PDB file of N, CA and C in Angstrom:
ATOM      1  N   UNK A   1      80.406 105.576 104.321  1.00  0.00           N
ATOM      2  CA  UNK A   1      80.439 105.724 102.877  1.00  0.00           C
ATOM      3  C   UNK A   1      79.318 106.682 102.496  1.00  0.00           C
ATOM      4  N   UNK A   2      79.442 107.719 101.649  1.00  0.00           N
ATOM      5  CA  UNK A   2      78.116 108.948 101.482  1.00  0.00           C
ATOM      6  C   UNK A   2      78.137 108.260 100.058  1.00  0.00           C
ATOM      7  N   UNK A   3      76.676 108.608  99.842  1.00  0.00           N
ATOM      8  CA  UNK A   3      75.872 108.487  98.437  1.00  0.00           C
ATOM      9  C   UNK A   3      77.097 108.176  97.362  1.00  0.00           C
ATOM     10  N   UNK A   4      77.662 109.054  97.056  1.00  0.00           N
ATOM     11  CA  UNK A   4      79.222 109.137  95.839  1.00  0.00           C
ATOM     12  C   UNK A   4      78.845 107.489  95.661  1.00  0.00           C
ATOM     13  N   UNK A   5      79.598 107.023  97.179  1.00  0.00           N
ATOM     14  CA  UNK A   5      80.264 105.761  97.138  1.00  0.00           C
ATOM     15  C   UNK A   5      79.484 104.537  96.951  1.00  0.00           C
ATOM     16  N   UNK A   6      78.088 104.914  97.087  1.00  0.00           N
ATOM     17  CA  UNK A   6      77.230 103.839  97.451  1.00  0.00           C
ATOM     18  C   UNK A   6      76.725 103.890  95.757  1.00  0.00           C
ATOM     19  N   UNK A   7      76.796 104.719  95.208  1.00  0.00           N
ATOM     20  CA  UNK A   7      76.133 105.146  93.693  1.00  0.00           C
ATOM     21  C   UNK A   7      77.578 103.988  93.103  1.00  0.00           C
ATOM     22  N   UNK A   8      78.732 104.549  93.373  1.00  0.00           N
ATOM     23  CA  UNK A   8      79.570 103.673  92.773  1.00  0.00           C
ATOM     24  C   UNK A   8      79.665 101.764  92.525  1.00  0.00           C
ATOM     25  N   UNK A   9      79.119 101.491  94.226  1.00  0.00           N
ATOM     26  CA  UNK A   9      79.307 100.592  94.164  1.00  0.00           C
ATOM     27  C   UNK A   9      78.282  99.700  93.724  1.00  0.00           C
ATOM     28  N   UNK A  10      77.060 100.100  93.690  1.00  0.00           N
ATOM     29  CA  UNK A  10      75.929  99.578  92.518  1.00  0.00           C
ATOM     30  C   UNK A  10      76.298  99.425  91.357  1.00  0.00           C
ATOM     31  N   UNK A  11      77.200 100.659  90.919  1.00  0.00           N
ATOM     32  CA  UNK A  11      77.014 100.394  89.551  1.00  0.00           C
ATOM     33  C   UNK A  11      78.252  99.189  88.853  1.00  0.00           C
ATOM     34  N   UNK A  12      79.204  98.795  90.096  1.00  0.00           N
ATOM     35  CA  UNK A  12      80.186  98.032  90.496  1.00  0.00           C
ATOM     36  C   UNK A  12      79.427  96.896  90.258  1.00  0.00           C
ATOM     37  N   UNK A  13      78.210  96.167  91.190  1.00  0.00           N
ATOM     38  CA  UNK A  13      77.578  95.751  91.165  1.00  0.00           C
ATOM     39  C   UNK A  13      76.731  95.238  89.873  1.00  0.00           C
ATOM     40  N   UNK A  14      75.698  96.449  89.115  1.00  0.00           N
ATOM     41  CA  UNK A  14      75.666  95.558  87.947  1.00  0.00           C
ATOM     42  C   UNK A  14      76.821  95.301  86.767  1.00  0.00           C
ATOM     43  N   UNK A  15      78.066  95.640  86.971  1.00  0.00           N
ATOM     44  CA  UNK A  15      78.647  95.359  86.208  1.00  0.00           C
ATOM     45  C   UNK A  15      79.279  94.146  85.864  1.00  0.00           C
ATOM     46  N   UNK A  16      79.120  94.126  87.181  1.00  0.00           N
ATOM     47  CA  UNK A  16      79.487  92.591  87.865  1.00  0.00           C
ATOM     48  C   UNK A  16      78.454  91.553  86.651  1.00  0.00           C
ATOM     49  N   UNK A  17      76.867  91.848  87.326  1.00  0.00           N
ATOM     50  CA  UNK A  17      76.195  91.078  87.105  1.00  0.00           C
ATOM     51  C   UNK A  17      75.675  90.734  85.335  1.00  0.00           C
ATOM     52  N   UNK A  18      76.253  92.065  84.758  1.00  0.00           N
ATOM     53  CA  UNK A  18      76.332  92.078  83.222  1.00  0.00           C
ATOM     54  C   UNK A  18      77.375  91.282  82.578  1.00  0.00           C
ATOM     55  N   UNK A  19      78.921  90.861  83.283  1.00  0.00           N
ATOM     56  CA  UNK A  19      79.832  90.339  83.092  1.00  0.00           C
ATOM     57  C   UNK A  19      79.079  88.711  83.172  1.00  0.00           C
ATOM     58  N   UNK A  20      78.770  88.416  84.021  1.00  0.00           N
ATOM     59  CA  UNK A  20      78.050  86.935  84.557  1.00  0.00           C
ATOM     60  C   UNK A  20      77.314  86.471  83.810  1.00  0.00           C
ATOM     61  N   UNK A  21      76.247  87.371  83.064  1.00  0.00           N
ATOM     62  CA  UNK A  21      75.234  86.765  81.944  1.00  0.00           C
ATOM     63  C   UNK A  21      76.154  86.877  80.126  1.00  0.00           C
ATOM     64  N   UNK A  22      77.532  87.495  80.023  1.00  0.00           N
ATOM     65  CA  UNK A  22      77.897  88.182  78.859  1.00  0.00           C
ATOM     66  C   UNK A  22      79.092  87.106  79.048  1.00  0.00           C
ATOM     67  N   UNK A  23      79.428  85.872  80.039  1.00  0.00           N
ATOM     68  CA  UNK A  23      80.855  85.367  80.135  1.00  0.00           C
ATOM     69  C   UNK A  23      81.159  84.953  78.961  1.00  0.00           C
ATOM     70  N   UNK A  24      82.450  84.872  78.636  1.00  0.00           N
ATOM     71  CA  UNK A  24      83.225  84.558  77.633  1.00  0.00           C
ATOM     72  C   UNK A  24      84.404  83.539  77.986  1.00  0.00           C
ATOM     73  N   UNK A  25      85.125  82.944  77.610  1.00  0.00           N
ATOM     74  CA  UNK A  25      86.511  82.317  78.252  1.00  0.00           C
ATOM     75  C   UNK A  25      87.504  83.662  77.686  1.00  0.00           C
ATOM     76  N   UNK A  26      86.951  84.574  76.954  1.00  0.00           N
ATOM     77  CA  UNK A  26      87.625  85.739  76.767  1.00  0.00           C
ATOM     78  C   UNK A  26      88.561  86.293  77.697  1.00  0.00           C
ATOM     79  N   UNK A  27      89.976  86.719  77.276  1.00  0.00           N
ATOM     80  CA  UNK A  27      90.804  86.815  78.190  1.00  0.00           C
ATOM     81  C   UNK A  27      90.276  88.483  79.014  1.00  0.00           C
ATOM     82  N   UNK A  28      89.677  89.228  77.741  1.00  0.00           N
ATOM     83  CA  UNK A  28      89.398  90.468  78.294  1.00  0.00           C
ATOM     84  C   UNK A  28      88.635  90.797  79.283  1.00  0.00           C
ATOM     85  N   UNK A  29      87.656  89.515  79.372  1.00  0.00           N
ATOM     86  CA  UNK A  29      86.508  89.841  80.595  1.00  0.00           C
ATOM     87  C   UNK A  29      87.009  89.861  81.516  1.00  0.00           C
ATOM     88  N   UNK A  30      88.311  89.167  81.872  1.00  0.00           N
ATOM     89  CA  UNK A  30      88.693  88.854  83.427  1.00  0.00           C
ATOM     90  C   UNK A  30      89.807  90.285  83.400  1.00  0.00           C
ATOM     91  N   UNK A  31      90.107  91.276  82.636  1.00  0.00           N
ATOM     92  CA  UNK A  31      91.165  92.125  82.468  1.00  0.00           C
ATOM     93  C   UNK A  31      90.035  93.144  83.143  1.00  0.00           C
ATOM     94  N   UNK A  32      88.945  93.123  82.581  1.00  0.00           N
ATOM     95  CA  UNK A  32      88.043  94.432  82.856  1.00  0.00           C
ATOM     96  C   UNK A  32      87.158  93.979  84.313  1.00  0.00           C
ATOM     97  N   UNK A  33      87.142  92.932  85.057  1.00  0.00           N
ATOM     98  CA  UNK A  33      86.438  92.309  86.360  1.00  0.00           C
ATOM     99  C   UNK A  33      87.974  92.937  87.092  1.00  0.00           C
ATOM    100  N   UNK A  34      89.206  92.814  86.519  1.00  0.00           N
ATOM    101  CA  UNK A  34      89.984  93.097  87.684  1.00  0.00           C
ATOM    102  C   UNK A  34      90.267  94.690  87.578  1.00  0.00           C
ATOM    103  N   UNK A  35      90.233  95.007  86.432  1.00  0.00           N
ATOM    104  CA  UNK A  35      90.320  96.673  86.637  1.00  0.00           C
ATOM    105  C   UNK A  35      88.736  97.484  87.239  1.00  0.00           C
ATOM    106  N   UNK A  36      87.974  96.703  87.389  1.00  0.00           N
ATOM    107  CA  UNK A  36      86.798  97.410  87.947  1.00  0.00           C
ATOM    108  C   UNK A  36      86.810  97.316  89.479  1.00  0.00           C
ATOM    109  N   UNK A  37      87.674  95.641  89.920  1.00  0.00           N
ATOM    110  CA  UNK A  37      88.488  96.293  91.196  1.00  0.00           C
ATOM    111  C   UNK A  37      89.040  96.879  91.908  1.00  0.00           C
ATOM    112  N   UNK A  38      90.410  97.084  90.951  1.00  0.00           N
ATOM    113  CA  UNK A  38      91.087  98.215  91.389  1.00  0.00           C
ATOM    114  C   UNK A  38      90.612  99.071  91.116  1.00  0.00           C
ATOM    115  N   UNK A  39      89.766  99.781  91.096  1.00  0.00           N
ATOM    116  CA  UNK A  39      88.589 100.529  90.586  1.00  0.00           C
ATOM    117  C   UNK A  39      88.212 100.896  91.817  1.00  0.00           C
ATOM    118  N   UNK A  40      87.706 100.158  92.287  1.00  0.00           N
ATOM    119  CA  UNK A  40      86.786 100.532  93.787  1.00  0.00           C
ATOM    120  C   UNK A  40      87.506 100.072  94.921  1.00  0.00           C
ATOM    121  N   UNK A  41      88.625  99.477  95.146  1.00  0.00           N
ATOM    122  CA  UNK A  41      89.332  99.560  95.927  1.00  0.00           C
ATOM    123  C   UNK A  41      89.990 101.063  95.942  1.00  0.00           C
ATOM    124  N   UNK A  42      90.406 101.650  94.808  1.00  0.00           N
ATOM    125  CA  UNK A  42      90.888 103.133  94.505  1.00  0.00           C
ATOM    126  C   UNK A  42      89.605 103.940  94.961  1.00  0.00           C
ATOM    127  N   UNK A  43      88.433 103.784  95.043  1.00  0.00           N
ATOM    128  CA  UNK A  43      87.226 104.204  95.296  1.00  0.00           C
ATOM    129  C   UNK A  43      87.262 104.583  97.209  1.00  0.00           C
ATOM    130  N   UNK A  44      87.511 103.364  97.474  1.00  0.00           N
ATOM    131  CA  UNK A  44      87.397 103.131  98.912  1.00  0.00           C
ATOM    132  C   UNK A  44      88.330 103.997  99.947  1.00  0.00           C
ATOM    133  N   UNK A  45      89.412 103.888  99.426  1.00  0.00           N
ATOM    134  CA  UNK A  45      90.621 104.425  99.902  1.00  0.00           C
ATOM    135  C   UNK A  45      90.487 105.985  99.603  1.00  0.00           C
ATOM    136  N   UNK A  46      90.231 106.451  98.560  1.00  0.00           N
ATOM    137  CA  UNK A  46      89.930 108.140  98.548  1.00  0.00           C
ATOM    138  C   UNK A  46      88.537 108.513  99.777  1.00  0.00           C
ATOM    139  N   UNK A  47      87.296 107.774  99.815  1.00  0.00           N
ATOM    140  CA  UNK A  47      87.057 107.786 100.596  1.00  0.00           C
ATOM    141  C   UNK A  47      86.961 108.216 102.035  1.00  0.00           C
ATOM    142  N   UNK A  48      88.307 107.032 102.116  1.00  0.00           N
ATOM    143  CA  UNK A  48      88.561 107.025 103.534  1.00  0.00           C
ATOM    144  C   UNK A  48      89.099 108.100 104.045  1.00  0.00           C
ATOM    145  N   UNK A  49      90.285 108.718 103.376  1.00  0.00           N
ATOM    146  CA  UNK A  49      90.806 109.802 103.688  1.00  0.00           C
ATOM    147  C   UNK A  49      90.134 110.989 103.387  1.00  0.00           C
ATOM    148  N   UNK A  50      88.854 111.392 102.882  1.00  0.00           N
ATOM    149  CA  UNK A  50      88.517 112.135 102.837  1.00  0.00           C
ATOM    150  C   UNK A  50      87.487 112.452 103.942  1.00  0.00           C
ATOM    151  N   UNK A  51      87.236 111.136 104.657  1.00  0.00           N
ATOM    152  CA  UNK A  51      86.258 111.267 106.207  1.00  0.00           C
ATOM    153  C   UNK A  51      86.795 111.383 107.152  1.00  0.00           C
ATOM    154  N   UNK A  52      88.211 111.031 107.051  1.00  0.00           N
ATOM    155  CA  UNK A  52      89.218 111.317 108.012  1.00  0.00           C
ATOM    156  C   UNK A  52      89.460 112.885 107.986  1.00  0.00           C
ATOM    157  N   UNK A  53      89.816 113.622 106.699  1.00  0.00           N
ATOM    158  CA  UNK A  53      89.476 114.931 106.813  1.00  0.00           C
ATOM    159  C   UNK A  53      89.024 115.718 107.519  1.00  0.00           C
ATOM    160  N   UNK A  54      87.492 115.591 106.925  1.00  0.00           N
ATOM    161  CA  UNK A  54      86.573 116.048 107.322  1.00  0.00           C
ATOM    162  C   UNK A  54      86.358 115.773 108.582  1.00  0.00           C
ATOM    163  N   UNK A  55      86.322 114.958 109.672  1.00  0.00           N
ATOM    164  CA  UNK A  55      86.162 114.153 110.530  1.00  0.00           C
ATOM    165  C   UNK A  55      87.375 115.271 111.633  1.00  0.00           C
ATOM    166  N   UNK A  56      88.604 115.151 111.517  1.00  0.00           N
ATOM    167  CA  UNK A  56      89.767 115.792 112.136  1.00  0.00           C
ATOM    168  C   UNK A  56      89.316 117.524 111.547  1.00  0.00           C
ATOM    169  N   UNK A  57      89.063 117.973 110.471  1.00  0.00           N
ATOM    170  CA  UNK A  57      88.466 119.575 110.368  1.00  0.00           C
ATOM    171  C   UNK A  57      87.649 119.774 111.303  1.00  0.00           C
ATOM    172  N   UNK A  58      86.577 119.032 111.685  1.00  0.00           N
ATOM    173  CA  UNK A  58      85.267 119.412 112.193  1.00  0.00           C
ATOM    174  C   UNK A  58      85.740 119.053 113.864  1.00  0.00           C
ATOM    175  N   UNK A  59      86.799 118.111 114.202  1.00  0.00           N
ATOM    176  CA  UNK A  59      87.069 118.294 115.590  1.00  0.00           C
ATOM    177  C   UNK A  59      88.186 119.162 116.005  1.00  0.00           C
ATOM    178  N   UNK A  60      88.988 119.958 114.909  1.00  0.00           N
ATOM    179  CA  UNK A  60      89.673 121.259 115.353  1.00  0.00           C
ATOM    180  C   UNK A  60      88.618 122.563 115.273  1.00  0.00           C
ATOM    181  N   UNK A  61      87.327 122.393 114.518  1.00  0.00           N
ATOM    182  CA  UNK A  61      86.469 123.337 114.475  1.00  0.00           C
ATOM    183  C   UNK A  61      85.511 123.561 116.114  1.00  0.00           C
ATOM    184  N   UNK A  62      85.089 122.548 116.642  1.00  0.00           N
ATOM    185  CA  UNK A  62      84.937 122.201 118.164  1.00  0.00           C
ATOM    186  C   UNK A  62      85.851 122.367 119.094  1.00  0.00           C
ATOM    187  N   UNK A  63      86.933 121.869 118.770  1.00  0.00           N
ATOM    188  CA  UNK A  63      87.663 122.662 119.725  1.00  0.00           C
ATOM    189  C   UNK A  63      88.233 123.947 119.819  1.00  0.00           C
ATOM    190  N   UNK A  64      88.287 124.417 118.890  1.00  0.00           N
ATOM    191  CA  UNK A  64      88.684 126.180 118.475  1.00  0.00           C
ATOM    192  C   UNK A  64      87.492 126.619 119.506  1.00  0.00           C
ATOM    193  N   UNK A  65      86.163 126.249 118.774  1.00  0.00           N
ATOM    194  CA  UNK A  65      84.898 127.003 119.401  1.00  0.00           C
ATOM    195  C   UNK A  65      85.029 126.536 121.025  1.00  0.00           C
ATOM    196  N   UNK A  66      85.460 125.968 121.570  1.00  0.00           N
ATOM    197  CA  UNK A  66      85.209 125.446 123.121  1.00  0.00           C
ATOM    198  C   UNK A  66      86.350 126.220 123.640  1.00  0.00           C
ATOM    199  N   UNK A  67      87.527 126.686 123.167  1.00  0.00           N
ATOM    200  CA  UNK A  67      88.159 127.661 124.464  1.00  0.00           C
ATOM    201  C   UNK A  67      88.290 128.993 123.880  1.00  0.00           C
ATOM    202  N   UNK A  68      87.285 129.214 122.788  1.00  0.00           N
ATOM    203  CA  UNK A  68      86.590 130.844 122.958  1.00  0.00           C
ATOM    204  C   UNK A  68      85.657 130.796 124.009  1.00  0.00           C
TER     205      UNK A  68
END
């Protein structure tokens, strides 16, 4: 996970912890705890495929350079 993700998930984090001291039986709090999920689950998954990328670029870039 690079910085991006780790910045994200702090702020995931206090949001969390702002929800916890702000509870309500409010139906909305639990609407906005689950969209801040899918939130960073959508977070995670762009992620992933983007290290996979990078990851598969940089080992066709090594191998290009190894049978020059």
């Amino acid at each position: 996970m690079g910085i991006r993700g780790w910045e994200e998930f702090l702020c995931f984090i206090v949001e969390l912890f702002k929800i916890n001291l702000l509870l309500t039986h409010n139906i909305k709090v639990f609407e906005f705890i689950s969209e801040q999920l899918w939130k960073w689950e959508k977070i995670q998954s762009q992620a992933g495929f983007f290290l996979e990328y990078f990851i598969n670029k940089n080992l066709r870039l090594i191998s290009t350079l190894a049978t020059n």
